[in-house]
Amino acid sequence: RQARQRYLTSLYYASDLDSHDPAQIAVIGELRNAIDRNQLCLHYQPKIDLTSGEVTGVEALVRWQSPQHGLLYPDKFIPFAEQTDLINPLTYWVVHTATRQVFAWKQRGLDLELSVNISVRNLQNPRLSSEILALARDAGIPLERLFLEVTESAIMTDPFHAIDVLGRLRDVGIRLSLDDFGIGQSSLSYLKNLPFNRLKIDKAFVMDLEEPSNQVIVQGVIAIAHGLGLSVTAEGIEDQEMLERVAGYGCDYGQGYHISKPMPAEQIPDWITRRRRPLAAS
Ligand code: C2E
Ligand code: MG
Ligand code: MG
Ligand code: MG
């Protein structure tokens, strides 16, 4: 009991994983129930076209409304899901829920791209591409409106396998984004060889654009990505100055608290309407 309490405290501060720790096994059990009991929910963060200011899509971000521990953010439970096969049903639930939501918005006249995050362990699931294809088809979402976001570190875990699986996803028409670019073991040769459509510059660089070296890095990354035929999203835009800087560098899309924090699905239509109104008036 004490071990479990200690572990639950550690949930908030660290992600030191030990699959032999009975307390961790208990939380993994709670997470398994969370999916069945509908305790997971998605918040959606809008993404804008930095040239037109138009909202072009949303990123689905999972949360766990735990009866025991309150609202938990993904950094506190995704690592546990990744340790077990739970990440597969979790990702399935995320894609199922988000594709249906995007279709519901489409019926209300809001045509949005959808981005979902997938983990390295999802890439080891041989049914990944067929499951995602079926979910998108059943929800009525065209594949070219669906982006899977994969982090550099997920790819570096097993690059040859990743190249193979990502290539198959891309072949069936699913779009791929390289998430958190620049903080992992970035390799420009992987950028060249992996079948990405888009690159997301990690918020660490965007949030600290006062720093001249970060300005050089961000401009350079945008130039390289564009040269390789990838579009670029800047994440972590927290104020107007950051937005103007990345837009000035020719970055294509932006996401961040200055534009909007992630929000529950039901707030998205009103938020978009409010955002469009001043544009329509001018
Ligand atoms: P990510 O995919 O890089 O998502 C961006 C994170 O930055 C989100 O945190 C978002 O809320 C936060 N963020 C957005 N704008 C700003 C900003 O202006 N400033 C700051 N400081 N932060 C900002 P969140 O929702 O806590 O998610 C954290 C990570 O958890 C995600 O990073 C992603 O790697 C992972 N994740 C989220 N949802 C899922 C999921 O459904 N499946 C998997 N496998 N991973 C997920
Ligand atoms: Mg992401
Ligand atoms: Mg990211
Ligand atoms: Mg991240």
mmCIF file of C-alpha atoms and ligand atoms in Angstrom:
data_model
loop_
_atom_site.group_PDB
_atom_site.id
_atom_site.type_symbol
_atom_site.label_atom_id
_atom_site.label_comp_id
_atom_site.label_asym_id
_atom_site.label_seq_id
_atom_site.Cartn_x
_atom_site.Cartn_y
_atom_site.Cartn_z
ATOM 1 C CA ARG A 1 0.000 0.000 0.000
ATOM 2 C CA GLN A 2 2.841 2.343 0.910
ATOM 3 C CA ALA A 3 4.700 1.346 -2.230
ATOM 4 C CA ARG A 4 1.615 2.105 -4.266
ATOM 5 C CA GLN A 5 1.258 5.533 -2.667
ATOM 6 C CA ARG A 6 4.903 6.269 -3.339
ATOM 7 C CA TYR A 7 4.436 5.199 -6.866
ATOM 8 C CA LEU A 8 1.317 7.299 -7.360
ATOM 9 C CA THR A 9 3.252 10.312 -6.097
ATOM 10 C CA SER A 10 5.988 9.522 -8.553
ATOM 11 C CA LEU A 11 3.387 9.614 -11.321
ATOM 12 C CA TYR A 12 3.346 13.345 -10.881
ATOM 13 C CA TYR A 13 7.070 13.857 -10.860
ATOM 14 C CA ALA A 14 8.857 11.204 -12.807
ATOM 15 C CA SER A 15 8.427 8.399 -15.200
ATOM 16 C CA ASP A 16 10.884 5.898 -13.781
ATOM 17 C CA LEU A 17 9.419 2.655 -14.941
ATOM 18 C CA ASP A 18 9.902 -0.715 -13.319
ATOM 19 C CA SER A 19 7.722 -3.453 -14.685
ATOM 20 C CA HIS A 20 8.388 -5.617 -11.589
ATOM 21 C CA ASP A 21 7.012 -2.995 -9.217
ATOM 22 C CA PRO A 22 3.595 -4.261 -8.025
ATOM 23 C CA ALA A 23 2.370 -0.680 -7.565
ATOM 24 C CA GLN A 24 3.071 0.063 -11.218
ATOM 25 C CA ILE A 25 1.280 -3.102 -12.217
ATOM 26 C CA ALA A 26 -1.744 -1.829 -10.250
ATOM 27 C CA VAL A 27 -1.776 1.459 -12.150
ATOM 28 C CA ILE A 28 -1.435 -0.351 -15.437
ATOM 29 C CA GLY A 29 -4.535 -2.286 -14.369
ATOM 30 C CA GLU A 30 -6.346 0.990 -13.663
ATOM 31 C CA LEU A 31 -5.355 2.277 -17.077
ATOM 32 C CA ARG A 32 -6.678 -0.900 -18.699
ATOM 33 C CA ASN A 33 -10.020 -0.253 -16.998
ATOM 34 C CA ALA A 34 -9.872 3.415 -17.984
ATOM 35 C CA ILE A 35 -10.250 2.495 -21.639
ATOM 36 C CA ASP A 36 -13.162 0.119 -20.962
ATOM 37 C CA ARG A 37 -14.864 2.538 -18.575
ATOM 38 C CA ASN A 38 -14.635 5.487 -20.918
ATOM 39 C CA GLN A 39 -12.388 7.533 -18.640
ATOM 40 C CA LEU A 40 -10.149 8.689 -21.472
ATOM 41 C CA CYS A 41 -11.024 11.861 -23.303
ATOM 42 C CA LEU A 42 -9.524 13.919 -26.075
ATOM 43 C CA HIS A 43 -8.730 17.594 -26.152
ATOM 44 C CA TYR A 44 -8.123 19.205 -29.512
ATOM 45 C CA GLN A 45 -5.549 21.901 -30.211
ATOM 46 C CA PRO A 46 -6.162 24.008 -33.328
ATOM 47 C CA LYS A 47 -3.447 24.506 -35.901
ATOM 48 C CA ILE A 48 -3.375 27.545 -38.189
ATOM 49 C CA ASP A 49 -1.953 28.349 -41.594
ATOM 50 C CA LEU A 50 0.606 31.049 -40.753
ATOM 51 C CA THR A 51 0.074 32.847 -44.081
ATOM 52 C CA SER A 52 -3.719 33.134 -44.054
ATOM 53 C CA GLY A 53 -4.396 32.761 -40.330
ATOM 54 C CA GLU A 54 -7.056 30.145 -41.186
ATOM 55 C CA VAL A 55 -7.575 27.155 -38.907
ATOM 56 C CA THR A 56 -6.604 24.129 -40.975
ATOM 57 C CA GLY A 57 -6.790 21.308 -38.484
ATOM 58 C CA VAL A 58 -6.577 19.989 -34.951
ATOM 59 C CA GLU A 59 -4.260 17.709 -33.000
ATOM 60 C CA ALA A 60 -5.986 15.188 -30.747
ATOM 61 C CA LEU A 61 -4.339 14.984 -27.301
ATOM 62 C CA VAL A 62 -5.423 12.297 -24.851
ATOM 63 C CA ARG A 63 -6.254 12.867 -21.161
ATOM 64 C CA TRP A 64 -7.303 10.437 -18.444
ATOM 65 C CA GLN A 65 -10.068 11.505 -16.119
ATOM 66 C CA SER A 66 -9.179 9.179 -13.262
ATOM 67 C CA PRO A 67 -11.672 8.825 -10.406
ATOM 68 C CA GLN A 68 -8.725 8.240 -8.036
ATOM 69 C CA HIS A 69 -6.212 10.811 -9.282
ATOM 70 C CA GLY A 70 -8.137 13.483 -11.183
ATOM 71 C CA LEU A 71 -7.297 14.703 -14.678
ATOM 72 C CA LEU A 72 -4.018 13.153 -15.805
ATOM 73 C CA TYR A 73 -1.956 14.435 -18.730
ATOM 74 C CA PRO A 74 -0.404 12.020 -21.210
ATOM 75 C CA ASP A 75 3.158 12.385 -19.928
ATOM 76 C CA LYS A 76 1.901 10.706 -16.716
ATOM 77 C CA PHE A 77 0.385 7.604 -18.299
ATOM 78 C CA ILE A 78 1.475 7.167 -21.928
ATOM 79 C CA PRO A 79 4.859 5.795 -20.749
ATOM 80 C CA PHE A 80 2.986 3.020 -18.872
ATOM 81 C CA ALA A 81 0.773 2.275 -21.810
ATOM 82 C CA GLU A 82 3.918 2.077 -23.941
ATOM 83 C CA GLN A 83 5.451 -0.447 -21.557
ATOM 84 C CA THR A 84 2.584 -2.823 -22.125
ATOM 85 C CA ASP A 85 0.374 -3.720 -25.029
ATOM 86 C CA LEU A 86 -2.128 -1.174 -23.693
ATOM 87 C CA ILE A 87 -0.773 1.405 -26.115
ATOM 88 C CA ASN A 88 -2.417 -0.485 -28.976
ATOM 89 C CA PRO A 89 -6.011 -0.336 -27.658
ATOM 90 C CA LEU A 90 -5.326 3.228 -26.466
ATOM 91 C CA THR A 91 -4.212 4.381 -29.921
ATOM 92 C CA TYR A 92 -7.130 2.506 -31.464
ATOM 93 C CA TRP A 93 -9.524 4.343 -29.126
ATOM 94 C CA VAL A 94 -7.889 7.715 -29.941
ATOM 95 C CA VAL A 95 -8.093 7.224 -33.712
ATOM 96 C CA HIS A 96 -11.647 5.839 -33.488
ATOM 97 C CA THR A 97 -12.879 8.724 -31.325
ATOM 98 C CA ALA A 98 -11.053 11.495 -33.172
ATOM 99 C CA THR A 99 -12.014 10.382 -36.693
ATOM 100 C CA ARG A 100 -15.679 10.259 -35.657
ATOM 101 C CA GLN A 101 -15.407 13.705 -34.103
ATOM 102 C CA VAL A 102 -13.819 15.164 -37.234
ATOM 103 C CA PHE A 103 -16.616 13.664 -39.328
ATOM 104 C CA ALA A 104 -19.211 15.229 -36.991
ATOM 105 C CA TRP A 105 -17.543 18.638 -37.490
ATOM 106 C CA LYS A 106 -17.476 18.075 -41.233
ATOM 107 C CA GLN A 107 -21.238 17.584 -41.196
ATOM 108 C CA ARG A 108 -21.502 20.973 -39.492
ATOM 109 C CA GLY A 109 -19.465 22.545 -42.288
ATOM 110 C CA LEU A 110 -16.071 22.477 -40.560
ATOM 111 C CA ASP A 111 -13.540 20.604 -42.657
ATOM 112 C CA LEU A 112 -10.486 20.002 -40.468
ATOM 113 C CA GLU A 113 -7.326 17.975 -40.837
ATOM 114 C CA LEU A 114 -6.743 15.556 -37.976
ATOM 115 C CA SER A 115 -3.394 14.801 -36.347
ATOM 116 C CA VAL A 116 -2.961 11.943 -33.881
ATOM 117 C CA ASN A 117 0.155 10.882 -31.987
ATOM 118 C CA ILE A 118 1.409 7.342 -32.275
ATOM 119 C CA SER A 119 4.084 5.548 -30.253
ATOM 120 C CA VAL A 120 7.014 3.385 -31.170
ATOM 121 C CA ARG A 121 5.148 0.330 -29.907
ATOM 122 C CA ASN A 122 2.302 1.036 -32.322
ATOM 123 C CA LEU A 123 4.818 0.689 -35.132
ATOM 124 C CA GLN A 124 5.424 -2.887 -33.960
ATOM 125 C CA ASN A 125 1.746 -3.728 -34.392
ATOM 126 C CA PRO A 126 1.502 -5.545 -37.742
ATOM 127 C CA ARG A 127 -2.173 -4.530 -38.049
ATOM 128 C CA LEU A 128 -1.509 -0.796 -37.547
ATOM 129 C CA SER A 129 -2.018 0.361 -41.123
ATOM 130 C CA SER A 130 -5.041 -1.894 -41.780
ATOM 131 C CA GLU A 131 -6.686 -0.770 -38.514
ATOM 132 C CA ILE A 132 -6.146 2.904 -39.259
ATOM 133 C CA LEU A 133 -7.357 2.500 -42.829
ATOM 134 C CA ALA A 134 -10.536 0.800 -41.593
ATOM 135 C CA LEU A 135 -11.164 3.422 -38.883
ATOM 136 C CA ALA A 136 -10.748 6.310 -41.331
ATOM 137 C CA ARG A 137 -12.967 4.619 -43.907
ATOM 138 C CA ASP A 138 -15.694 3.771 -41.379
ATOM 139 C CA ALA A 139 -15.667 7.331 -40.042
ATOM 140 C CA GLY A 140 -15.749 8.845 -43.552
ATOM 141 C CA ILE A 141 -12.432 10.684 -43.246
ATOM 142 C CA PRO A 142 -10.313 10.876 -46.432
ATOM 143 C CA LEU A 143 -6.834 9.501 -45.735
ATOM 144 C CA GLU A 144 -5.145 12.667 -46.958
ATOM 145 C CA ARG A 145 -6.816 14.528 -44.068
ATOM 146 C CA LEU A 146 -5.224 12.226 -41.476
ATOM 147 C CA PHE A 147 -1.723 12.857 -40.112
ATOM 148 C CA LEU A 148 0.073 10.452 -37.810
ATOM 149 C CA GLU A 149 2.662 12.189 -35.623
ATOM 150 C CA VAL A 150 5.700 10.131 -34.686
ATOM 151 C CA THR A 151 8.599 11.406 -32.574
ATOM 152 C CA GLU A 152 12.240 11.141 -33.520
ATOM 153 C CA SER A 153 12.976 9.014 -30.463
ATOM 154 C CA ALA A 154 10.292 6.522 -31.507
ATOM 155 C CA ILE A 155 12.011 6.148 -34.855
ATOM 156 C CA MET A 156 15.506 5.905 -33.442
ATOM 157 C CA THR A 157 14.466 2.949 -31.273
ATOM 158 C CA ASP A 158 14.513 0.783 -34.382
ATOM 159 C CA PRO A 159 15.106 2.921 -37.480
ATOM 160 C CA PHE A 160 15.095 0.153 -40.077
ATOM 161 C CA HIS A 161 11.799 -1.251 -38.840
ATOM 162 C CA ALA A 162 10.370 2.280 -38.610
ATOM 163 C CA ILE A 163 11.351 3.067 -42.205
ATOM 164 C CA ASP A 164 9.550 -0.078 -43.314
ATOM 165 C CA VAL A 165 6.317 0.470 -41.348
ATOM 166 C CA LEU A 166 6.135 4.206 -42.058
ATOM 167 C CA GLY A 167 6.714 3.490 -45.736
ATOM 168 C CA ARG A 168 3.715 1.149 -45.763
ATOM 169 C CA LEU A 169 1.531 3.727 -44.007
ATOM 170 C CA ARG A 170 2.587 6.358 -46.501
ATOM 171 C CA ASP A 171 1.953 3.952 -49.412
ATOM 172 C CA VAL A 172 -1.676 3.521 -48.429
ATOM 173 C CA GLY A 173 -2.080 7.320 -48.391
ATOM 174 C CA ILE A 174 -1.764 8.234 -44.706
ATOM 175 C CA ARG A 175 0.237 11.417 -44.021
ATOM 176 C CA LEU A 176 3.124 11.405 -41.583
ATOM 177 C CA SER A 177 4.562 14.144 -39.368
ATOM 178 C CA LEU A 178 7.905 13.997 -37.595
ATOM 179 C CA ASP A 179 7.065 15.364 -34.130
ATOM 180 C CA ASP A 180 9.344 17.156 -31.643
ATOM 181 C CA PHE A 181 12.047 17.626 -34.256
ATOM 182 C CA GLY A 182 15.408 18.777 -32.954
ATOM 183 C CA ILE A 183 15.433 17.432 -29.409
ATOM 184 C CA GLY A 184 16.006 13.731 -30.090
ATOM 185 C CA GLN A 185 18.945 12.149 -31.829
ATOM 186 C CA SER A 186 18.120 14.069 -34.982
ATOM 187 C CA SER A 187 19.771 12.725 -38.039
ATOM 188 C CA LEU A 188 19.483 14.579 -41.298
ATOM 189 C CA SER A 189 19.918 11.320 -43.204
ATOM 190 C CA TYR A 190 16.762 9.914 -41.578
ATOM 191 C CA LEU A 191 14.960 13.091 -42.533
ATOM 192 C CA LYS A 192 15.969 12.349 -46.104
ATOM 193 C CA ASN A 193 15.129 8.636 -46.037
ATOM 194 C CA LEU A 194 11.940 8.541 -43.983
ATOM 195 C CA PRO A 195 8.641 9.125 -45.800
ATOM 196 C CA PHE A 196 7.466 12.211 -43.897
ATOM 197 C CA ASN A 197 5.117 14.865 -45.281
ATOM 198 C CA ARG A 198 5.604 17.321 -42.461
ATOM 199 C CA LEU A 199 8.009 18.244 -39.721
ATOM 200 C CA LYS A 200 7.108 19.783 -36.370
ATOM 201 C CA ILE A 201 9.813 21.886 -34.797
ATOM 202 C CA ASP A 202 9.971 21.143 -31.088
ATOM 203 C CA LYS A 203 8.575 23.805 -28.815
ATOM 204 C CA ALA A 204 11.917 24.111 -27.017
ATOM 205 C CA PHE A 205 13.286 26.040 -30.016
ATOM 206 C CA VAL A 206 10.119 28.052 -30.636
ATOM 207 C CA MET A 207 9.637 29.093 -27.012
ATOM 208 C CA ASP A 208 13.133 30.531 -26.839
ATOM 209 C CA LEU A 209 13.420 32.480 -30.071
ATOM 210 C CA GLU A 210 15.035 35.431 -28.304
ATOM 211 C CA GLU A 211 18.133 33.273 -28.351
ATOM 212 C CA PRO A 212 20.015 34.050 -31.606
ATOM 213 C CA SER A 213 21.262 30.472 -31.970
ATOM 214 C CA ASN A 214 17.670 29.198 -31.848
ATOM 215 C CA GLN A 215 16.716 31.691 -34.548
ATOM 216 C CA VAL A 216 19.459 30.283 -36.760
ATOM 217 C CA ILE A 217 18.411 26.681 -36.017
ATOM 218 C CA VAL A 218 14.717 27.298 -36.699
ATOM 219 C CA GLN A 219 15.420 29.126 -39.962
ATOM 220 C CA GLY A 220 17.818 26.375 -41.010
ATOM 221 C CA VAL A 221 15.386 23.571 -40.182
ATOM 222 C CA ILE A 222 12.632 25.302 -42.171
ATOM 223 C CA ALA A 223 14.965 25.693 -45.165
ATOM 224 C CA ILE A 224 16.070 22.041 -45.019
ATOM 225 C CA ALA A 225 12.500 20.753 -44.642
ATOM 226 C CA HIS A 226 11.236 22.859 -47.530
ATOM 227 C CA GLY A 227 14.191 21.782 -49.645
ATOM 228 C CA LEU A 228 13.226 18.150 -49.000
ATOM 229 C CA GLY A 229 9.582 18.827 -49.866
ATOM 230 C CA LEU A 230 8.201 18.771 -46.315
ATOM 231 C CA SER A 231 5.910 21.385 -44.823
ATOM 232 C CA VAL A 232 6.733 22.721 -41.365
ATOM 233 C CA THR A 233 4.698 23.313 -38.210
ATOM 234 C CA ALA A 234 6.038 25.324 -35.279
ATOM 235 C CA GLU A 235 4.669 24.069 -31.949
ATOM 236 C CA GLY A 236 4.713 25.973 -28.657
ATOM 237 C CA ILE A 237 3.878 29.455 -30.003
ATOM 238 C CA GLU A 238 3.160 31.307 -26.766
ATOM 239 C CA ASP A 239 3.018 34.955 -27.825
ATOM 240 C CA GLN A 240 2.536 37.244 -30.811
ATOM 241 C CA GLU A 241 6.263 37.836 -31.211
ATOM 242 C CA MET A 242 6.996 34.120 -31.603
ATOM 243 C CA LEU A 243 4.135 33.857 -34.078
ATOM 244 C CA GLU A 244 5.463 36.735 -36.163
ATOM 245 C CA ARG A 245 9.002 35.414 -36.062
ATOM 246 C CA VAL A 246 8.172 31.891 -37.276
ATOM 247 C CA ALA A 247 5.731 33.257 -39.868
ATOM 248 C CA GLY A 248 8.505 35.610 -41.040
ATOM 249 C CA TYR A 249 10.842 32.628 -41.432
ATOM 250 C CA GLY A 250 8.365 31.062 -43.854
ATOM 251 C CA CYS A 251 7.074 28.389 -41.471
ATOM 252 C CA ASP A 252 3.816 26.951 -42.865
ATOM 253 C CA TYR A 253 1.704 26.130 -39.797
ATOM 254 C CA GLY A 254 1.589 27.128 -36.157
ATOM 255 C CA GLN A 255 0.263 25.676 -32.936
ATOM 256 C CA GLY A 256 0.530 26.995 -29.402
ATOM 257 C CA TYR A 257 -1.151 28.536 -26.393
ATOM 258 C CA HIS A 258 -1.116 31.982 -28.066
ATOM 259 C CA ILE A 259 -3.388 30.587 -30.763
ATOM 260 C CA SER A 260 -5.274 28.263 -28.448
ATOM 261 C CA LYS A 261 -4.741 25.727 -25.715
ATOM 262 C CA PRO A 262 -6.078 22.231 -26.370
ATOM 263 C CA MET A 263 -9.829 22.185 -25.591
ATOM 264 C CA PRO A 264 -12.747 19.772 -25.382
ATOM 265 C CA ALA A 265 -14.379 18.940 -28.710
ATOM 266 C CA GLU A 266 -17.586 20.840 -27.980
ATOM 267 C CA GLN A 267 -15.688 24.156 -27.724
ATOM 268 C CA ILE A 268 -14.031 23.896 -31.140
ATOM 269 C CA PRO A 269 -16.890 25.142 -33.412
ATOM 270 C CA ASP A 270 -17.516 28.299 -31.330
ATOM 271 C CA TRP A 271 -13.824 28.986 -31.037
ATOM 272 C CA ILE A 272 -13.425 28.822 -34.823
ATOM 273 C CA THR A 273 -16.483 31.043 -35.357
ATOM 274 C CA ARG A 274 -15.173 33.652 -32.919
ATOM 275 C CA ARG A 275 -11.796 33.565 -34.602
ATOM 276 C CA ARG A 276 -13.251 34.051 -38.081
ATOM 277 C CA ARG A 277 -15.586 36.904 -37.187
ATOM 278 C CA PRO A 278 -12.993 39.734 -37.068
ATOM 279 C CA LEU A 279 -11.522 38.484 -40.357
ATOM 280 C CA ALA A 280 -14.945 38.474 -42.011
ATOM 281 C CA ALA A 281 -15.582 42.037 -40.811
ATOM 282 C CA SER A 282 -12.387 43.473 -42.327
HETATM 283 P P1 C2E B 1 3.162 16.529 -28.565
HETATM 284 O O1 C2E B 1 2.513 15.627 -29.545
HETATM 285 O O2 C2E B 1 4.438 17.169 -28.946
HETATM 286 O O3 C2E B 1 2.038 17.601 -28.204
HETATM 287 C C1 C2E B 1 2.322 18.919 -27.840
HETATM 288 C C2 C2E B 1 2.228 19.133 -26.340
HETATM 289 O O4 C2E B 1 2.558 20.490 -26.052
HETATM 290 C C3 C2E B 1 0.815 18.951 -25.779
HETATM 291 O O5 C2E B 1 0.947 18.518 -24.425
HETATM 292 C C4 C2E B 1 0.261 20.374 -25.824
HETATM 293 O O6 C2E B 1 -0.798 20.584 -24.916
HETATM 294 C C5 C2E B 1 1.483 21.150 -25.430
HETATM 295 N N1 C2E B 1 1.456 22.534 -25.946
HETATM 296 C C6 C2E B 1 0.775 23.014 -27.011
HETATM 297 N N2 C2E B 1 1.024 24.336 -27.183
HETATM 298 C C7 C2E B 1 1.874 24.703 -26.208
HETATM 299 C C8 C2E B 1 2.496 25.953 -25.842
HETATM 300 O O7 C2E B 1 2.299 27.014 -26.469
HETATM 301 N N3 C2E B 1 3.312 25.923 -24.771
HETATM 302 C C9 C2E B 1 3.555 24.781 -24.054
HETATM 303 N N4 C2E B 1 4.369 24.855 -22.999
HETATM 304 N N5 C2E B 1 2.992 23.583 -24.366
HETATM 305 C C10 C2E B 1 2.161 23.556 -25.423
HETATM 306 P P2 C2E B 1 0.147 17.277 -23.853
HETATM 307 O O8 C2E B 1 -1.262 17.298 -24.345
HETATM 308 O O9 C2E B 1 0.393 17.236 -22.385
HETATM 309 O O10 C2E B 1 0.844 16.034 -24.544
HETATM 310 C C11 C2E B 1 2.188 15.714 -24.284
HETATM 311 C C12 C2E B 1 2.672 14.615 -25.189
HETATM 312 O O11 C2E B 1 1.981 13.384 -24.925
HETATM 313 C C13 C2E B 1 2.430 14.885 -26.669
HETATM 314 O O12 C2E B 1 3.439 15.744 -27.168
HETATM 315 C C14 C2E B 1 2.505 13.485 -27.238
HETATM 316 O O13 C2E B 1 3.857 13.105 -27.434
HETATM 317 C C15 C2E B 1 1.921 12.644 -26.123
HETATM 318 N N6 C2E B 1 0.509 12.329 -26.453
HETATM 319 C C16 C2E B 1 -0.593 13.097 -26.339
HETATM 320 N N7 C2E B 1 -1.695 12.437 -26.759
HETATM 321 C C17 C2E B 1 -1.272 11.222 -27.173
HETATM 322 C C18 C2E B 1 -1.933 10.073 -27.731
HETATM 323 O O14 C2E B 1 -3.149 10.044 -27.980
HETATM 324 N N8 C2E B 1 -1.129 8.993 -28.025
HETATM 325 C C19 C2E B 1 0.207 9.002 -27.801
HETATM 326 N N9 C2E B 1 0.906 7.900 -28.137
HETATM 327 N N10 C2E B 1 0.860 10.047 -27.290
HETATM 328 C C20 C2E B 1 0.127 11.153 -26.980
HETATM 329 MG MG MG B 2 2.139 15.670 -31.497
HETATM 330 MG MG MG B 3 5.409 17.862 -30.432
HETATM 331 MG MG MG B 4 6.109 16.230 -27.202
#
